[in-house]
Coordinates of C-alpha atoms in Angstrom, one line a residue:
Chain A
M174 CA 67.0 -58.0 56.4
T175 CA 69.5 -56.0 54.3
P176 CA 68.4 -53.2 52.3
Q177 CA 67.5 -53.9 49.0
N178 CA 67.7 -51.8 45.7
H179 CA 65.6 -54.2 43.6
A180 CA 61.9 -54.7 43.8
V181 CA 61.9 -58.0 41.9
R182 CA 64.9 -60.3 41.3
I183 CA 64.1 -63.5 39.2
A184 CA 67.1 -65.9 38.8
E185 CA 67.4 -68.9 36.5
M186 CA 63.6 -69.6 37.0
D187 CA 61.9 -72.4 35.1
K188 CA 58.3 -73.4 35.0
Y189 CA 56.6 -76.6 33.5
Y190 CA 53.1 -77.4 32.7
G191 CA 53.4 -81.1 32.9
T192 CA 56.0 -81.8 30.4
F193 CA 55.8 -78.6 28.6
H194 CA 58.6 -76.2 29.6
A195 CA 56.7 -72.9 29.9
L196 CA 59.4 -70.7 31.2
K197 CA 62.9 -71.3 30.5
N198 CA 65.8 -69.8 32.5
I199 CA 64.3 -66.4 33.3
N200 CA 66.7 -63.8 34.7
L201 CA 65.2 -60.6 35.2
E202 CA 65.8 -57.8 37.9
I203 CA 63.5 -54.9 38.2
A204 CA 64.7 -51.9 40.2
K205 CA 62.5 -50.1 42.7
G206 CA 60.5 -47.3 40.8
E207 CA 61.2 -48.9 37.3
K208 CA 58.7 -49.4 34.9
I209 CA 58.8 -52.7 32.8
V210 CA 56.8 -53.4 29.8
I211 CA 56.7 -57.3 28.9
C212 CA 55.6 -58.0 25.4
G213 CA 55.8 -60.9 22.9
P214 CA 53.4 -63.2 20.9
S215 CA 50.6 -65.0 22.5
G216 CA 51.7 -68.2 24.3
S217 CA 55.1 -66.8 24.9
G218 CA 54.7 -67.1 28.6
K219 CA 54.6 -63.4 29.4
S220 CA 51.4 -63.7 31.6
T221 CA 52.8 -66.8 33.3
L222 CA 55.9 -64.8 34.2
I223 CA 54.0 -62.1 35.7
R224 CA 51.6 -64.4 37.6
C225 CA 54.8 -66.2 39.1
I226 CA 55.8 -63.0 40.7
N227 CA 52.9 -63.1 43.3
K228 CA 52.7 -66.9 43.2
L229 CA 49.5 -67.3 41.3
E230 CA 51.5 -69.9 39.4
D231 CA 54.2 -72.1 40.9
Y232 CA 57.6 -72.2 39.4
H233 CA 59.8 -75.2 39.6
A234 CA 63.5 -74.1 39.6
G235 CA 65.6 -71.1 40.3
S236 CA 64.4 -68.3 42.6
I237 CA 62.3 -65.2 42.8
N238 CA 62.9 -62.6 45.5
V239 CA 60.4 -59.7 45.9
L240 CA 61.4 -56.7 48.1
G241 CA 63.9 -58.7 50.0
T242 CA 61.4 -61.6 50.7
E243 CA 62.1 -65.0 49.2
L244 CA 59.2 -66.5 47.2
D245 CA 59.3 -70.0 48.3
D246 CA 56.7 -72.6 49.7
N247 CA 56.6 -70.6 53.1
L248 CA 53.0 -69.3 53.3
D249 CA 54.0 -66.5 55.4
N250 CA 56.5 -65.2 52.8
I251 CA 53.8 -65.6 50.0
D252 CA 51.3 -63.6 52.0
E253 CA 54.0 -60.9 52.8
I254 CA 54.7 -60.6 49.1
R255 CA 51.0 -60.6 47.9
R256 CA 50.4 -57.8 50.6
E257 CA 53.1 -55.6 48.9
T258 CA 52.2 -56.4 45.1
G259 CA 49.0 -55.2 43.5
M260 CA 47.7 -56.9 40.4
V261 CA 45.4 -55.9 37.8
F262 CA 43.8 -58.6 35.6
Q263 CA 42.7 -58.8 31.9
H264 CA 39.1 -59.5 33.0
F265 CA 39.0 -57.1 36.0
N266 CA 37.9 -59.9 38.6
L267 CA 35.8 -57.4 40.6
F268 CA 33.7 -59.2 43.2
P269 CA 30.2 -58.9 41.7
H270 CA 28.4 -59.4 45.0
M271 CA 30.0 -56.3 46.7
T272 CA 29.7 -52.6 45.8
I273 CA 32.6 -50.7 44.2
L274 CA 33.4 -49.3 47.8
E275 CA 33.2 -52.7 49.4
N276 CA 35.5 -54.1 46.7
C277 CA 38.1 -51.5 47.7
T278 CA 37.8 -51.6 51.4
L279 CA 37.5 -55.5 52.0
A280 CA 41.3 -56.5 51.8
P281 CA 42.5 -53.3 53.7
M282 CA 40.2 -54.2 56.5
L283 CA 40.9 -57.8 56.6
V284 CA 44.6 -57.9 55.7
R285 CA 45.9 -54.5 56.8
K286 CA 43.3 -54.4 59.7
Q287 CA 42.3 -51.0 58.8
S288 CA 39.1 -49.6 60.5
Q289 CA 36.2 -49.1 58.3
I290 CA 36.5 -45.5 58.3
E291 CA 40.1 -45.3 57.6
A292 CA 39.5 -47.9 54.5
E293 CA 36.7 -46.1 53.2
Q294 CA 38.6 -42.7 53.2
T295 CA 41.5 -44.4 51.5
A296 CA 39.2 -46.1 49.0
L297 CA 37.5 -42.8 48.1
E298 CA 40.9 -41.2 47.6
F299 CA 41.8 -43.8 45.1
L300 CA 38.5 -43.9 43.4
T301 CA 38.8 -40.2 42.9
K302 CA 42.3 -40.7 41.5
V303 CA 40.8 -43.1 38.9
K304 CA 38.0 -40.6 38.4
I305 CA 35.0 -42.6 39.5
P306 CA 34.2 -41.7 43.2
E307 CA 30.6 -41.2 42.0
Q308 CA 30.2 -44.9 41.4
A309 CA 31.2 -46.1 44.8
D310 CA 27.9 -47.4 45.8
K311 CA 27.1 -49.2 42.6
Y312 CA 27.8 -52.9 41.8
P313 CA 30.6 -53.9 39.3
G314 CA 27.9 -55.1 36.9
Q315 CA 26.5 -51.8 36.5
L316 CA 29.8 -50.1 35.3
S317 CA 31.3 -50.2 31.8
G318 CA 34.5 -52.3 31.2
G319 CA 36.7 -49.2 31.3
Q320 CA 35.2 -48.2 34.6
Q321 CA 35.5 -51.6 36.0
Q322 CA 39.2 -51.9 35.1
R323 CA 39.8 -48.4 36.7
V324 CA 38.0 -49.8 39.9
A325 CA 40.2 -52.8 39.8
I326 CA 43.4 -50.5 39.8
A327 CA 41.9 -48.6 42.7
R328 CA 41.2 -51.7 44.6
A329 CA 44.9 -52.9 44.2
L330 CA 46.1 -49.4 45.3
C331 CA 44.0 -49.5 48.4
M332 CA 46.4 -51.9 49.7
Q333 CA 49.0 -49.5 49.3
P334 CA 51.5 -51.8 47.4
E335 CA 55.1 -51.3 46.5
I336 CA 54.8 -52.9 43.2
M337 CA 51.8 -53.1 40.6
L338 CA 51.5 -55.9 38.2
F339 CA 49.3 -55.4 35.2
D340 CA 48.3 -58.5 33.2
E341 CA 47.1 -57.4 29.9
P342 CA 44.8 -54.7 31.5
T343 CA 43.4 -53.3 28.1
S344 CA 43.0 -56.5 26.2
A345 CA 39.3 -57.1 27.1
L346 CA 38.2 -53.5 26.7
D347 CA 36.3 -51.9 23.8
P348 CA 38.6 -49.6 21.9
E349 CA 37.1 -46.5 23.0
M350 CA 37.7 -47.3 26.7
I351 CA 41.6 -48.2 26.4
S352 CA 42.7 -44.7 26.8
E353 CA 40.9 -43.9 30.0
V354 CA 42.8 -46.9 31.7
L355 CA 46.0 -46.1 30.1
D356 CA 45.7 -42.5 31.4
V357 CA 45.4 -43.9 35.0
M358 CA 48.5 -46.0 34.3
V359 CA 50.6 -43.3 33.0
S360 CA 49.7 -41.0 36.0
L361 CA 50.6 -43.9 38.2
A362 CA 53.9 -44.3 36.5
D363 CA 54.5 -40.7 36.8
E364 CA 54.2 -40.9 40.7
G365 CA 57.1 -43.4 40.8
M366 CA 55.2 -46.6 41.3
T367 CA 57.2 -49.6 40.4
M368 CA 55.2 -51.3 37.4
V369 CA 55.3 -54.5 35.6
C370 CA 53.1 -54.6 32.6
V371 CA 52.2 -57.2 30.2
T372 CA 50.6 -55.4 27.3
H373 CA 50.3 -54.9 23.6
E374 CA 49.9 -51.0 23.9
M375 CA 53.1 -50.1 22.2
G376 CA 52.5 -46.4 22.5
F377 CA 52.2 -46.8 26.2
A378 CA 55.5 -48.8 26.3
R379 CA 57.3 -46.1 24.4
Q380 CA 55.9 -43.3 26.6
V381 CA 56.3 -44.9 30.0
A382 CA 58.5 -47.9 30.1
D383 CA 62.1 -47.7 31.3
R384 CA 62.7 -51.0 29.7
V385 CA 60.8 -53.3 27.3
V386 CA 61.2 -57.1 27.8
F387 CA 60.4 -59.1 24.8
M388 CA 59.6 -62.8 25.3
A389 CA 59.0 -65.7 22.7
D390 CA 58.7 -69.5 23.5
G391 CA 59.1 -69.0 27.2
E392 CA 62.4 -67.1 26.9
I393 CA 63.4 -63.6 27.3
V394 CA 64.7 -63.0 23.9
E395 CA 65.6 -59.1 24.1
E396 CA 65.4 -56.4 26.6
A397 CA 66.2 -52.7 25.9
A398 CA 65.0 -49.2 26.5
P399 CA 62.1 -48.3 24.6
D400 CA 63.7 -46.2 21.7
A401 CA 66.5 -48.9 21.2
F402 CA 63.9 -51.5 21.4
F403 CA 61.4 -50.1 18.9
D404 CA 64.0 -48.4 16.6
A405 CA 66.7 -50.9 16.5
P406 CA 65.8 -54.4 17.7
Q407 CA 68.8 -56.7 17.7
Q408 CA 67.0 -60.1 17.4
A409 CA 65.4 -61.6 14.4
R410 CA 62.4 -62.7 16.4
T411 CA 61.9 -59.2 18.0
Q412 CA 62.1 -57.7 14.4
A413 CA 59.5 -60.1 13.1
F414 CA 57.1 -59.5 16.1
L415 CA 57.5 -55.7 15.8
S416 CA 56.9 -55.7 12.0
Q417 CA 53.8 -57.7 12.6
I418 CA 52.1 -55.5 15.1
L419 CA 53.5 -52.0 13.8
G420 CA 53.6 -52.8 10.2
H421 CA 50.2 -51.8 9.3
Chain B
M282 CA 0.1 -34.3 20.6
A283 CA 2.3 -37.3 20.7
K284 CA 0.7 -40.7 20.8
T285 CA 1.3 -42.5 23.9
Y286 CA 0.9 -46.3 24.6
Q287 CA -2.3 -47.1 26.3
N288 CA -3.0 -50.3 28.1
P289 CA -6.0 -52.2 26.5
N290 CA -9.1 -52.4 28.7
I291 CA -10.2 -55.7 30.4
I292 CA -12.8 -56.8 27.9
K293 CA -10.2 -56.4 25.0
R294 CA -7.6 -58.3 26.9
L295 CA -10.1 -61.1 27.8
R296 CA -11.1 -61.4 24.2
A297 CA -7.5 -61.5 22.9
D298 CA -6.3 -64.0 25.5
Y299 CA -9.3 -66.3 25.8
F300 CA -11.7 -65.9 22.9
S301 CA -9.7 -64.9 19.9
N302 CA -11.3 -67.6 17.5
R303 CA -13.7 -70.4 17.6
T304 CA -11.3 -73.1 18.9
D305 CA -10.0 -70.8 21.6
T306 CA -13.6 -70.0 22.7
T307 CA -14.6 -73.5 22.8
L308 CA -11.6 -74.6 24.9
T309 CA -12.1 -71.7 27.2
L310 CA -15.7 -72.6 27.8
I311 CA -14.8 -76.3 28.3
F312 CA -12.0 -75.9 30.8
G313 CA -13.9 -73.0 32.5
A314 CA -16.8 -75.2 33.1
C315 CA -14.5 -78.0 34.4
A316 CA -12.7 -75.5 36.7
A317 CA -16.1 -73.9 38.0
W318 CA -17.5 -77.5 38.7
A319 CA -14.4 -78.5 40.6
L320 CA -14.3 -75.4 42.7
W321 CA -18.0 -75.5 43.4
N322 CA -17.7 -79.2 44.6
L323 CA -14.8 -78.1 46.8
I324 CA -16.5 -75.1 48.2
S325 CA -19.8 -77.0 48.9
W326 CA -17.7 -80.1 50.5
G327 CA -15.2 -77.9 52.5
L328 CA -17.4 -75.0 53.5
L329 CA -21.1 -75.0 52.8
N330 CA -22.0 -78.6 53.8
A331 CA -19.1 -79.0 56.4
V332 CA -19.7 -79.7 60.0
W333 CA -17.5 -77.7 62.1
S334 CA -18.1 -78.5 65.7
A335 CA -16.9 -81.6 67.6
E336 CA -20.3 -81.7 69.3
D337 CA -21.9 -82.6 66.0
R338 CA -19.9 -85.8 65.4
D339 CA -23.1 -87.8 64.9
L340 CA -24.0 -85.6 62.1
C341 CA -20.7 -86.4 60.2
A342 CA -20.9 -90.0 60.8
H343 CA -24.2 -90.3 59.2
G344 CA -23.1 -88.2 56.3
S345 CA -23.9 -84.5 56.0
G346 CA -22.5 -84.6 52.5
G347 CA -19.7 -82.3 53.4
A348 CA -16.3 -82.3 55.2
C349 CA -16.2 -83.3 58.7
W350 CA -14.0 -80.5 60.2
A351 CA -15.3 -81.7 63.6
V352 CA -12.5 -84.1 63.8
I353 CA -10.0 -81.2 63.6
D354 CA -12.0 -79.4 66.4
A355 CA -12.1 -82.6 68.5
R356 CA -8.4 -83.7 67.9
W357 CA -6.3 -80.9 67.0
R358 CA -4.3 -80.9 70.0
L359 CA -3.3 -84.5 69.3
I360 CA -2.3 -83.4 65.8
M361 CA -0.4 -80.5 66.9
F362 CA 1.4 -82.0 70.0
G363 CA 1.4 -85.8 69.6
L364 CA 2.0 -87.6 72.8
Y365 CA 3.0 -84.7 74.8
P366 CA 1.3 -84.7 78.1
Y367 CA -2.1 -83.0 77.8
E368 CA -1.7 -80.5 80.6
E369 CA 1.7 -79.5 79.4
Q370 CA 0.9 -78.9 75.9
W371 CA 0.9 -75.1 76.3
R372 CA 4.8 -75.5 76.5
S373 CA 4.9 -77.3 73.3
G374 CA 2.8 -74.6 71.7
I375 CA 5.0 -71.9 73.0
A376 CA 8.1 -73.9 71.8
C377 CA 6.6 -74.1 68.2
V378 CA 6.1 -70.3 68.1
V379 CA 9.6 -69.8 69.5
M380 CA 11.0 -72.1 66.7
V381 CA 9.0 -70.3 63.9
L382 CA 10.1 -67.1 65.2
I383 CA 13.9 -67.9 65.1
V384 CA 13.6 -69.4 61.7
G385 CA 11.7 -66.4 60.7
L386 CA 14.0 -64.0 62.3
S387 CA 17.2 -65.5 60.7
C388 CA 15.6 -64.7 57.3
V389 CA 16.0 -61.0 58.1
P390 CA 19.2 -59.6 56.7
W391 CA 20.0 -57.6 59.9
F392 CA 20.7 -61.0 61.6
W393 CA 23.2 -62.1 58.9
N394 CA 26.5 -62.0 60.7
A395 CA 28.1 -64.5 62.9
K396 CA 27.4 -62.8 66.3
R397 CA 23.8 -62.2 65.9
I398 CA 22.7 -65.3 64.1
S399 CA 24.5 -67.5 66.8
A400 CA 23.1 -65.4 69.7
L401 CA 19.8 -65.8 68.0
W402 CA 20.0 -69.6 67.7
L403 CA 21.4 -70.3 71.0
T404 CA 18.8 -68.3 72.9
G405 CA 16.0 -69.7 70.8
F406 CA 17.3 -73.3 71.0
G407 CA 17.8 -72.9 74.8
I408 CA 14.2 -71.6 75.3
F409 CA 12.8 -74.4 73.0
Y410 CA 14.8 -77.2 74.8
V411 CA 13.9 -75.9 78.5
L412 CA 10.2 -75.5 77.4
M413 CA 10.0 -78.9 75.7
R414 CA 12.2 -80.9 78.0
G415 CA 11.3 -79.2 81.3
G416 CA 13.2 -80.3 84.5
Y417 CA 14.0 -76.5 85.1
F418 CA 12.0 -73.8 86.6
G419 CA 9.5 -76.0 88.1
L420 CA 8.5 -77.5 84.8
T421 CA 7.8 -81.2 84.7
P422 CA 10.3 -83.2 82.6
V423 CA 8.9 -84.6 79.4
F424 CA 11.4 -86.9 77.7
E425 CA 12.0 -86.8 74.0
Q426 CA 10.3 -90.1 73.4
N427 CA 7.0 -88.1 74.3
W428 CA 7.7 -85.0 72.0
G429 CA 5.5 -84.9 69.0
G430 CA 3.4 -83.1 66.4
L431 CA 4.3 -79.9 64.9
S432 CA 6.9 -79.0 67.4
L433 CA 8.8 -82.2 66.9
T434 CA 8.6 -81.7 63.1
L435 CA 10.0 -78.2 63.5
F436 CA 12.6 -79.2 65.8
I437 CA 14.0 -81.9 63.7
F438 CA 13.9 -79.8 60.7
A439 CA 15.7 -76.7 62.4
T440 CA 18.3 -79.0 64.0
V441 CA 19.0 -81.0 60.9
S442 CA 19.6 -77.7 58.9
L443 CA 21.8 -76.1 61.6
I444 CA 24.0 -79.1 62.0
G445 CA 23.8 -80.2 58.4
M446 CA 24.7 -76.8 56.8
P447 CA 28.1 -76.3 58.5
M448 CA 28.9 -79.9 57.8
A449 CA 27.8 -79.4 54.0
I450 CA 30.2 -76.4 53.9
V451 CA 33.1 -78.4 55.4
F452 CA 32.4 -81.4 53.1
A453 CA 32.3 -79.2 50.0
L454 CA 35.6 -77.4 50.9
L455 CA 37.2 -80.8 51.6
R456 CA 35.8 -82.2 48.4
R457 CA 37.6 -79.4 46.4
S458 CA 40.9 -79.8 48.6
E459 CA 44.0 -79.7 46.3
L460 CA 45.3 -82.8 48.1
P461 CA 43.9 -85.7 46.0
W462 CA 43.7 -88.2 49.0
I463 CA 41.6 -85.7 50.9
S464 CA 39.1 -84.8 48.1
N465 CA 38.9 -88.4 46.9
T466 CA 38.1 -89.7 50.4
M467 CA 35.5 -87.1 50.9
G468 CA 34.2 -88.0 47.4
V469 CA 33.7 -91.6 48.4
I470 CA 32.0 -90.8 51.7
I471 CA 29.6 -88.5 50.0
D472 CA 28.7 -90.9 47.2
T473 CA 28.4 -93.8 49.7
I474 CA 25.8 -91.9 52.1
R475 CA 24.1 -90.4 49.0
S476 CA 23.5 -93.9 47.7
L477 CA 21.9 -95.1 50.8
P478 CA 18.0 -94.4 51.4
L479 CA 17.4 -92.1 54.2
L480 CA 15.2 -94.5 55.8
S481 CA 17.9 -97.0 56.1
I482 CA 20.3 -94.4 57.5
M483 CA 17.8 -93.3 60.2
F484 CA 17.2 -97.0 60.9
T485 CA 20.9 -97.5 61.4
F486 CA 21.6 -94.5 63.6
A487 CA 18.5 -95.4 65.8
I488 CA 18.7 -99.2 66.2
V489 CA 22.3 -100.4 65.1
L490 CA 24.4 -97.5 66.5
P491 CA 23.9 -98.2 70.2
F492 CA 25.5 -101.6 69.6
V493 CA 28.8 -100.3 68.4
L494 CA 29.2 -97.0 70.3
P495 CA 30.4 -96.7 73.8
S496 CA 27.7 -96.0 76.2
W497 CA 28.5 -92.2 76.9
M498 CA 28.3 -91.5 73.2
I499 CA 24.8 -93.1 72.7
G500 CA 22.5 -90.1 73.7
D501 CA 18.7 -90.3 73.1
K502 CA 17.5 -92.0 70.1
L503 CA 15.9 -88.7 68.7
Y504 CA 19.4 -87.0 68.7
R505 CA 21.0 -90.0 67.0
V506 CA 18.5 -89.8 64.2
I507 CA 18.8 -86.2 63.8
F508 CA 22.6 -86.6 63.5
G509 CA 22.1 -89.3 60.7
Y510 CA 19.6 -87.1 58.9
A511 CA 22.0 -84.2 59.2
L512 CA 24.7 -86.2 57.7
F513 CA 22.5 -87.2 54.7
F514 CA 21.5 -83.6 54.4
A515 CA 25.0 -82.5 54.5
C516 CA 26.1 -84.7 51.6
Y517 CA 23.4 -83.6 49.2
Q518 CA 23.9 -80.0 50.2
A519 CA 27.8 -80.3 49.8
E520 CA 27.3 -81.4 46.2
I521 CA 24.9 -78.4 45.6
L522 CA 27.5 -76.0 47.1
R523 CA 30.4 -77.6 45.1
G524 CA 28.3 -76.9 42.0
G525 CA 27.9 -73.3 43.1
M526 CA 31.6 -73.1 43.6
Q527 CA 32.4 -74.5 40.3
A528 CA 30.4 -71.8 38.6
L529 CA 32.8 -69.1 39.9
P530 CA 35.3 -68.0 37.5
A531 CA 38.9 -68.9 38.5
G532 CA 39.6 -65.1 38.5
Q533 CA 37.6 -64.4 41.6
E534 CA 39.9 -66.5 43.9
E535 CA 42.9 -65.2 42.0
A536 CA 42.0 -61.6 42.7
A537 CA 41.4 -62.4 46.4
K538 CA 44.9 -64.1 46.4
A539 CA 46.4 -61.1 44.8
L540 CA 45.2 -58.9 47.4
G541 CA 46.8 -61.0 50.1
M542 CA 43.7 -62.4 51.6
S543 CA 44.1 -65.7 53.6
Y544 CA 42.3 -69.0 52.7
W545 CA 39.6 -68.4 55.2
H546 CA 39.0 -64.9 54.2
R547 CA 38.8 -66.1 50.6
I548 CA 36.3 -68.8 51.3
G549 CA 34.1 -66.6 53.9
Y550 CA 33.9 -63.3 51.8
I551 CA 34.5 -64.4 48.1
V552 CA 33.7 -68.0 47.6
L553 CA 30.8 -68.9 49.7
P554 CA 28.7 -65.9 49.5
Q555 CA 28.8 -66.3 45.6
A556 CA 28.5 -69.9 45.8
F557 CA 25.5 -69.8 47.9
R558 CA 24.0 -67.3 45.4
N559 CA 24.7 -69.6 42.5
A560 CA 23.3 -72.6 44.3
L561 CA 20.2 -70.8 45.8
P562 CA 17.4 -72.6 43.8
P563 CA 18.7 -76.2 44.6
T564 CA 19.3 -75.1 48.1
I565 CA 15.8 -74.0 48.8
N566 CA 14.7 -77.2 47.2
Q567 CA 16.9 -79.2 49.5
F568 CA 15.4 -77.4 52.5
V569 CA 11.8 -78.2 51.2
I570 CA 12.6 -81.8 50.9
T571 CA 14.3 -81.9 54.2
F572 CA 11.3 -80.4 55.9
K573 CA 8.8 -83.0 54.2
E574 CA 11.0 -86.1 54.9
T575 CA 10.9 -85.3 58.7
S576 CA 7.8 -87.6 58.5
L577 CA 10.1 -90.6 58.1
V578 CA 11.0 -90.4 61.8
V579 CA 7.8 -92.3 62.3
I580 CA 9.6 -95.7 61.5
I581 CA 11.6 -95.4 64.8
G582 CA 8.6 -94.4 66.8
F583 CA 8.3 -90.8 66.8
F584 CA 4.9 -89.0 66.3
E585 CA 5.8 -85.9 64.4
I586 CA 2.8 -84.1 62.7
L587 CA 1.9 -86.7 60.0
A588 CA 2.0 -89.6 62.4
S589 CA 0.0 -87.7 65.0
G590 CA -2.5 -87.0 62.3
N591 CA -2.7 -90.7 61.7
A592 CA -3.3 -91.1 65.4
A593 CA -6.0 -88.7 65.3
F594 CA -8.4 -90.6 63.3
G595 CA -7.0 -94.0 64.3
N596 CA -9.8 -94.9 66.7
S597 CA -13.4 -96.1 66.2
E598 CA -14.8 -92.7 67.0
W599 CA -13.2 -90.8 64.0
N600 CA -12.1 -93.5 61.7
F601 CA -14.3 -92.2 58.8
A602 CA -12.5 -88.6 58.8
H603 CA -9.0 -89.5 57.4
V604 CA -9.5 -87.3 54.4
E605 CA -10.1 -84.2 56.7
V606 CA -7.2 -84.9 58.9
Y607 CA -4.9 -85.3 55.8
A608 CA -6.2 -82.0 54.4
F609 CA -5.6 -80.3 57.5
V610 CA -1.9 -81.6 57.9
A611 CA -1.5 -80.9 54.2
L612 CA -2.3 -77.3 54.9
I613 CA 0.2 -77.1 57.7
Y614 CA 2.9 -78.5 55.3
F615 CA 1.7 -76.1 52.6
V616 CA 2.1 -73.0 54.9
F617 CA 5.7 -73.9 55.7
V618 CA 6.9 -74.9 52.4
F619 CA 5.1 -72.0 50.5
A620 CA 6.8 -69.6 52.9
L621 CA 10.1 -71.1 52.3
S622 CA 9.5 -71.0 48.5
R623 CA 8.4 -67.3 48.7
Y624 CA 11.4 -66.5 50.9
G625 CA 13.8 -68.2 48.1
A626 CA 12.1 -66.0 45.4
Y627 CA 12.7 -62.9 47.8
L628 CA 16.4 -63.8 48.1
E629 CA 16.9 -64.3 44.3
R630 CA 15.3 -60.9 43.7
R631 CA 17.5 -59.2 46.4
M632 CA 20.7 -60.9 45.0
A633 CA 19.8 -60.1 41.4
V634 CA 20.6 -56.4 42.0
A635 CA 24.3 -57.3 42.3
E636 CA 24.2 -59.9 39.3
R637 CA 23.9 -58.2 36.1

């Protein structure tokens, strides 16, 4: 395998839901260590796009390459890519029948074949990082939304992935809990993690992103560095979107 | 001093719950009297005027006004062990205890991993089979045709559950396969078997199957019936499990996929544990029904506990004592089914911790 500078390379990718053309000719290259924020109106395909990167969704034309591995129908390749990409969901999706610690150690033990002691050590490390080591023995249902989402981030980090995908991580949270999750994401970004975030948090985008990608109707309409994107958007659709969400 | 909440005393509570106004008081008195009358009759029939010893058979026959428990005293070995040879019935008794023990032990959470539970069941079934069937360690062989009573009931129940549950899991997984031809085929199989009466399935497996199977596959009638019953159990239980799986949010499997977990890991650690929890009440229900319907094997000539009970009063000596025999058999059913229900309730409480 030749050394790769990109973390993700998506080329001429199309996706359909039946006859509905959900993603149209997507070209996107993400460098290692780069932080991308994807935004756009609802239904624009941004969640679908990020879910294609670890094949939670199929795509129908073009190609996706993650860390040098081609994302095709080969199950080994899919597993390989999923091991190296962590994902955080809008609704946390913690396993309710397991404690916080078990949530964090399950995949490292099963997939990475770590010993229980090793996995628990790593888990506590990351739970400390997201500032809730004291909740390790509780069940997800006993935690607040913000705490659950931080656990979900820790759970993904326990697999020690190269890339982190965030699918609207703060959209299901009460307003007072958003910042605790964003703080964790900012510190993660500072450590050089490759991050792809679908989010409406424009403050976060401006502070953290290397590049903002704007999508509408299944297409990438505009991509630019955050300053240029927010201060001088080029496309009419971008301008309309920004004036709607920043306008009041 | 701050006011604290005080529990009302018992007289106050009784008055509030049962004698709060004139209608209330009247109803309490009427139904209280009925209940007391029924209870008194039961006690005087079942305990006070009852005849306990087999030697007092004549007293029963001429009517003591009470229950004739003498029939149980005289015939309990027939009820409990059926046609099993009289001198060997201790084996059947121990086998019963072993079966109850392994069922009981597999309810203990410590045994809930693949190694321990399979070790437990392999040993338990081994001991049960050697004791019942004999032919080893100088035990006289007793063929399946002569097994009977409680040990047969327990054996059928345990074996059907043991074969049926893994089958149910496989059926449920095939039923939700992403390949339509697999899920549809499974659907047709499940629907077909569910639409047949259990009696006809047992009959088919016992009587008809030997004509179509090659001789080395036939085996004893008992095992064919158990297999047919297990298939029937599996079809119902598969649908129960499928319901439990459908109640899972799609995000659960997606999260497991995103962590790189393989299909079997996702099923074993994420989907099935939660599906079983969702499906616990109907699953316990299914076990209770399965336990009671073991009595249907009488149609192909096996004397499980209900049929043995029929035999116990089926002679001129005791033919007046059928109520007592049925009450005794009902008590045995009740003990097992009630234990099952309580165990289900315990599981629900235990799992509720992780639910909120």
